[in-house]
Amino acid sequence: MSFKGLQPIVYRGREVWPLIEGGKGVSATNHTSSGAWAAAGGIGTVSAVNADSYDAEGKIIPQIYEQLTRRERHEQLIRYAIDGGVEQVKRAYDIAGGKGAININVLWEMGGAQTVLEGILEQTRGLVTGVTCGAGMPYKLAEIAARHDVAYLPIISSARAFRALWKRAYSKVADLMAAVVYEDPWLAGGHNGLSNAEDPTKPEDPFPRVKALRDTMRAEGIADSVPIVMAGGVWFLREWQDWIDNPELGSIAFQFGTRPLLTQESPIPQGWKDRLRTLEPGDVLLHRFSPTGFYSSAVRNPFLRNLEARSERQIPYSRVEAGAHTVQLDVGVKGKNFWVAPADLQRARTWAAEGFTEALRTPDDTVIFVTPEERNTIREDQAACMGCLSHCGFSSWKDYDDYTTGRLADPRSFCIQKTLQDIAHGDDVERNLMFAGHAAYRFKQDPFYSNNFTPTVKELVDRILTGD
């Protein structure tokens, strides 16, 4: 069957292809890629998550934190984020040349999200068409959009989440809601909205979930002309023919997050691009190690495997002898107030003999065993926290009130700002978090990329419009 094709849509007065570039932070989507996507007639998306800014010579300004306190470092992070976001938007707008549209994307759970978003919008009036926002419940997104006269496109993973947002806030600013992005939690890369009621090991068909979202939107009086954007797992549009012009679903657009990573304009380092070409089915893992507390998907490289192993070297304990905890832990800890089960004591001794001699407490009354070097790195990263999240499980940072979550810092997680900055700026892709969608293995299978071909963004968008 030949591909039926897509029709342009009107987005805030602009005729664009219903193709959205997924915003990817830190610095995996920037002005070069988003400007080119807009120039090709689509909706380019600048990531406003701690974006890069540049010196007078055009070199990236390193984001260095020399302040003594977390709060001061957090304030510096916000300054970096606003400066970088403004610079990226202005450059993307220039590259677009009046074509397509430029959106910005923010992670609602990032530290100072509202301050950063408003700071960027205040300095880029007339340049930004809309804001996509997910990873949390961004109730304030609509009122922020209204203050700055931009569209907003909430990112959700269920009809239930959208209904809550609509009832509480979005219904009051209905005219600026340009689309609703359904981000499939089992298919999309990066953070997602998988709930505790859903099984991460049992993917659900996206069609009924998107149909339920449309039904919810209709019940709230939202016109079918407001698109639902399918995000996650989209590769060949011909595989989604039944979604296009389907009266059950209403207007549909598509978001591409993974495919734009492998373009000439993509800002990610060459080593990251090369690694994408090697992936096999199953190489992307849906996991819950992120300090945000959300599920997310990334390449199961040595960095992620180390986090898996760290959590596997874990045993429960109590401070007094109780129940199955009848023996005292004698490796990895100082003091005698660690009571464990006899079998767990033997496991702990085995790990210690293998070099994992340091036991670190978690918020869940367990201890994990790591090497002395790993312990030092964990403690250094926790101490150097710059407050990049609104709530951080790894460091116990919180970006308001008393600036602490009140929970024990969790050594089973990691400093997400450090690793995302490192991989985006050329560090070893095997030693850092490498976000990717679950369809990334198709780079190796798709003949479009054979012989190490790397398309321009324009070539990619033209290819997508053919159905491939």
Coordinates of C-alpha atoms in Angstrom, one line a residue, residues 71-381:
R71 CA 21.4 27.3 46.8
E72 CA 24.0 29.7 45.4
R73 CA 25.0 27.1 42.8
H74 CA 21.3 26.6 42.0
E75 CA 21.0 30.4 41.3
Q76 CA 24.0 30.2 39.0
L77 CA 22.4 27.3 37.2
I78 CA 19.3 29.3 36.6
R79 CA 21.4 32.2 35.2
Y80 CA 23.2 29.7 32.9
A81 CA 19.9 28.2 31.8
I82 CA 18.2 31.5 30.9
D83 CA 21.3 32.9 29.0
G84 CA 21.7 29.6 27.1
G85 CA 18.0 29.3 26.3
V86 CA 17.8 32.9 25.0
E87 CA 20.9 32.4 22.8
Q88 CA 19.6 29.1 21.4
V89 CA 16.2 30.5 20.5
K90 CA 17.7 33.6 18.7
R91 CA 20.1 31.4 16.7
A92 CA 17.4 28.9 15.8
Y93 CA 15.0 31.6 14.7
D94 CA 17.7 33.1 12.4
I95 CA 18.4 29.6 10.9
A96 CA 14.7 29.0 10.3
G97 CA 14.5 32.0 8.0
G98 CA 10.8 32.6 8.6
K99 CA 9.8 29.0 7.8
G100 CA 8.2 26.5 10.0
A101 CA 8.0 27.3 13.7
I102 CA 10.3 27.3 16.8
N103 CA 9.2 25.8 20.0
I104 CA 11.1 25.4 23.3
N105 CA 10.9 22.4 25.6
V106 CA 11.3 22.4 29.3
L107 CA 11.3 19.6 31.9
W108 CA 8.9 20.7 34.6
E109 CA 10.9 18.8 37.2
M110 CA 14.0 20.7 36.4
G111 CA 15.2 23.1 39.1
G112 CA 13.7 26.6 38.8
A113 CA 11.6 25.5 35.8
Q114 CA 9.2 28.4 36.0
T115 CA 11.9 31.0 36.5
V116 CA 13.9 29.7 33.6
L117 CA 10.9 29.4 31.2
E118 CA 9.7 32.9 32.0
G119 CA 13.2 34.3 31.8
I120 CA 13.7 32.9 28.3
L121 CA 10.2 33.9 27.0
E122 CA 10.6 37.4 28.3
Q123 CA 13.8 37.9 26.2
T124 CA 12.6 36.1 23.1
R125 CA 9.2 37.8 22.4
G126 CA 8.0 37.1 18.9
L127 CA 10.6 34.3 18.3
V128 CA 9.0 31.4 20.2
T129 CA 5.7 30.0 18.8
G130 CA 5.0 27.5 21.6
V131 CA 6.3 25.6 24.6
T132 CA 6.3 21.8 25.1
C133 CA 6.5 20.7 28.7
G134 CA 6.4 17.3 30.5
A135 CA 8.1 15.3 33.2
G136 CA 5.7 16.2 35.9
M137 CA 2.3 17.9 36.2
P138 CA 2.9 21.4 34.8
Y139 CA -0.3 23.1 36.0
K140 CA 1.2 26.5 35.6
L141 CA 2.2 26.0 31.9
A142 CA -1.1 27.6 30.6
E143 CA -0.8 30.8 32.7
I144 CA 2.8 31.2 31.7
A145 CA 1.9 30.8 28.1
A146 CA -0.9 33.4 28.5
R147 CA 1.5 35.9 30.1
H148 CA 3.9 35.6 27.1
D149 CA 1.3 35.0 24.3
V150 CA 2.7 31.7 23.2
A151 CA 1.0 28.4 22.6
Y152 CA 1.5 25.5 25.0
L153 CA 1.7 21.8 24.2
P154 CA 1.5 19.7 27.4
I155 CA 3.3 16.3 27.3
I156 CA 1.3 13.5 29.0
S157 CA 1.3 9.7 28.9
S158 CA -2.3 9.1 29.7
A159 CA -5.8 10.5 29.3
R160 CA -6.1 10.6 33.1
A161 CA -3.1 12.9 33.5
F162 CA -4.5 15.2 30.8
R163 CA -7.9 15.4 32.4
A164 CA -6.3 16.4 35.7
L165 CA -4.3 19.2 34.1
W166 CA -7.3 20.4 32.1
K167 CA -9.7 20.5 35.0
R168 CA -7.3 22.3 37.3
A169 CA -5.7 24.8 34.9
Y170 CA -5.8 24.4 31.2
S171 CA -9.5 24.9 30.7
K172 CA -9.0 28.5 31.8
V173 CA -6.6 29.1 28.9
A174 CA -8.1 26.8 26.3
D175 CA -7.4 29.0 23.3
L176 CA -3.6 28.7 23.6
M177 CA -3.4 25.0 23.9
A178 CA -2.2 24.2 20.4
A179 CA -1.8 20.4 20.8
V180 CA -1.5 17.6 23.3
V181 CA 1.6 15.5 23.1
Y182 CA 1.0 11.8 23.9
E183 CA 4.4 10.4 24.9
D184 CA 4.3 6.7 24.9
P185 CA 6.0 5.5 28.2
W186 CA 7.1 2.2 26.7
L187 CA 8.5 3.6 23.4
A188 CA 9.8 7.1 23.9
G189 CA 13.4 8.0 25.0
G190 CA 14.3 10.0 28.0
H191 CA 11.9 10.6 30.9
N192 CA 8.3 9.5 30.7
G193 CA 5.0 9.4 32.6
L194 CA 4.7 5.7 33.4
S195 CA 2.5 5.5 36.5
N196 CA 2.6 3.1 39.4
A197 CA -0.6 1.5 38.0
E198 CA 1.2 0.5 34.8
D199 CA 3.7 -2.4 34.3
P200 CA 7.0 -1.3 32.8
T201 CA 7.4 -4.9 31.4
K202 CA 4.1 -5.0 29.7
P203 CA 3.9 -2.4 26.9
E204 CA 0.4 -1.3 25.9
D205 CA -0.8 -0.6 22.4
P206 CA -0.7 3.2 21.9
F207 CA -3.9 3.3 19.7
P208 CA -6.4 2.7 22.5
R209 CA -4.5 5.0 24.8
V210 CA -4.6 7.8 22.3
K211 CA -8.2 7.1 21.5
A212 CA -9.0 7.4 25.2
L213 CA -7.2 10.7 25.2
R214 CA -9.2 12.0 22.3
D215 CA -12.4 10.8 24.0
T216 CA -11.4 12.7 27.1
M217 CA -10.7 15.8 25.1
R218 CA -14.0 15.6 23.3
A219 CA -15.8 15.2 26.6
E220 CA -14.2 18.5 27.7
G221 CA -15.4 20.3 24.5
I222 CA -12.0 20.4 22.8
A223 CA -12.2 20.4 19.0
D224 CA -10.9 17.5 17.0
S225 CA -8.8 20.1 15.1
V226 CA -6.5 20.4 18.1
P227 CA -3.9 17.7 17.2
I228 CA -2.7 14.9 19.4
V229 CA 1.0 14.5 18.8
M230 CA 2.1 10.8 18.8
A231 CA 5.6 10.7 20.4
G232 CA 7.6 7.6 20.9
G233 CA 8.4 4.7 18.5
V234 CA 7.6 6.7 15.4
W235 CA 10.0 5.8 12.5
F236 CA 8.3 5.2 9.2
L237 CA 5.0 7.2 8.9
R238 CA 3.6 4.5 6.6
E239 CA 3.4 2.3 9.7
W240 CA 1.0 4.9 11.1
Q241 CA -1.3 5.2 8.1
D242 CA -4.3 4.0 10.0
W243 CA -3.8 7.0 12.4
I244 CA -3.8 9.6 9.7
D245 CA -7.3 11.0 8.8
N246 CA -8.9 8.6 11.2
P247 CA -12.1 10.0 12.6
E248 CA -11.7 8.1 15.8
L249 CA -8.5 10.0 16.6
G250 CA -9.1 13.4 15.1
S251 CA -6.1 15.5 14.0
I252 CA -2.8 13.7 14.5
A253 CA 0.7 15.0 14.3
F254 CA 4.0 13.1 14.9
Q255 CA 7.0 13.8 17.0
F256 CA 10.5 12.5 16.2
G257 CA 13.1 12.5 19.0
T258 CA 15.5 9.7 18.1
R259 CA 15.8 10.0 14.3
P260 CA 17.0 13.7 14.4
L261 CA 20.0 12.6 16.6
L262 CA 21.7 11.2 13.5
T263 CA 21.7 14.2 11.2
Q264 CA 24.5 16.5 10.1
E265 CA 23.0 19.4 12.2
S266 CA 22.6 17.3 15.3
P267 CA 24.8 18.7 18.0
I268 CA 25.6 15.4 19.7
P269 CA 29.3 14.3 19.5
Q270 CA 30.4 11.9 16.7
G271 CA 30.9 9.0 19.2
W272 CA 27.3 9.2 20.2
K273 CA 26.2 9.2 16.5
D274 CA 28.4 6.2 15.8
R275 CA 27.1 4.3 18.7
L276 CA 23.5 4.8 17.5
R277 CA 24.3 2.8 14.3
T278 CA 25.3 -0.2 16.4
L279 CA 22.2 -0.7 18.5
E280 CA 20.2 -3.9 18.4
P281 CA 16.6 -4.6 19.5
G282 CA 16.5 -4.6 23.3
D283 CA 19.5 -2.4 23.8
V284 CA 17.4 0.5 25.2
L285 CA 16.3 -0.1 28.8
L286 CA 13.2 1.4 30.5
H287 CA 14.6 2.0 34.0
R288 CA 14.0 3.9 37.2
F289 CA 17.5 5.0 38.3
S290 CA 16.9 8.7 37.4
P291 CA 17.1 11.0 40.4
T292 CA 13.8 12.6 39.3
G293 CA 12.0 9.4 40.4
F294 CA 10.5 9.0 36.9
Y295 CA 11.0 6.1 34.6
S296 CA 13.2 6.9 31.7
S297 CA 14.7 5.1 28.7
A298 CA 18.4 5.0 27.7
V299 CA 20.9 2.8 26.0
R300 CA 21.9 -0.1 28.3
N301 CA 25.6 0.7 28.2
P302 CA 28.2 0.1 30.9
F303 CA 27.0 3.2 32.8
L304 CA 23.5 1.8 33.1
R305 CA 24.7 -1.7 33.7
N306 CA 26.7 -0.4 36.6
L307 CA 23.6 1.1 38.1
E308 CA 21.8 -2.2 37.7
A309 CA 24.7 -4.0 39.4
R310 CA 24.8 -1.5 42.2
S311 CA 21.2 -2.1 43.1
E312 CA 21.6 -5.8 42.8
R313 CA 24.3 -5.6 45.5
Q314 CA 21.7 -4.6 48.0
I315 CA 20.4 -6.0 51.3
P316 CA 17.8 -4.8 53.8
Y317 CA 18.8 -4.1 57.4
S318 CA 17.4 -3.0 60.7
R319 CA 18.9 -1.0 63.6
V320 CA 17.9 -3.6 66.1
E321 CA 17.6 -7.4 66.0
A322 CA 14.2 -8.1 64.6
G323 CA 12.4 -10.8 62.6
A324 CA 14.8 -12.4 60.1
H325 CA 17.5 -9.9 60.9
T326 CA 19.4 -12.0 63.5
V327 CA 23.1 -11.3 62.7
Q328 CA 25.2 -8.2 62.7
L329 CA 26.7 -7.0 59.5
D330 CA 30.5 -7.0 59.8
V331 CA 31.7 -5.7 56.4
G332 CA 31.3 -2.3 54.8
V333 CA 29.8 -0.5 57.8
K334 CA 31.1 1.2 60.9
G335 CA 29.3 0.3 64.2
K336 CA 27.2 -2.7 65.2
N337 CA 23.7 -1.3 64.6
F338 CA 23.2 -3.1 61.3
W339 CA 21.2 -6.3 61.7
V340 CA 20.7 -8.5 58.6
A341 CA 19.5 -11.9 57.6
P342 CA 22.2 -14.7 57.8
A343 CA 22.0 -15.3 54.0
D344 CA 22.4 -11.6 53.3
L345 CA 25.5 -11.5 55.6
Q346 CA 27.1 -14.2 53.4
R347 CA 26.2 -12.2 50.3
A348 CA 27.7 -9.1 51.8
R349 CA 31.0 -10.9 52.7
T350 CA 31.2 -12.2 49.1
W351 CA 30.8 -8.7 47.7
A352 CA 33.4 -7.3 50.1
A353 CA 35.8 -10.1 49.0
E354 CA 35.3 -9.0 45.4
G355 CA 36.3 -5.4 46.2
F356 CA 32.9 -3.9 47.0
T357 CA 34.0 -3.0 50.5
E358 CA 31.9 0.1 51.1
A359 CA 28.3 -0.1 52.3
L360 CA 26.1 2.9 51.6
R361 CA 22.7 3.4 53.2
T362 CA 19.6 4.1 51.1
P363 CA 16.3 5.8 52.0
D364 CA 14.6 2.4 52.0
D365 CA 16.4 0.8 54.9
T366 CA 18.8 -1.1 52.7
V367 CA 22.5 -0.8 52.0
I368 CA 24.3 -1.2 48.7
F369 CA 27.9 -2.3 48.3
V370 CA 30.4 -0.3 46.1
T371 CA 34.1 0.0 45.6
P372 CA 36.0 2.7 47.6
E373 CA 36.5 4.7 44.3
E374 CA 32.8 4.5 43.5
R375 CA 31.9 5.6 47.0
N376 CA 34.1 8.6 46.7
T377 CA 32.6 9.6 43.4
I378 CA 29.0 9.3 44.7
R379 CA 29.8 11.4 47.8
E380 CA 31.7 14.0 45.7
D381 CA 28.8 14.3 43.2

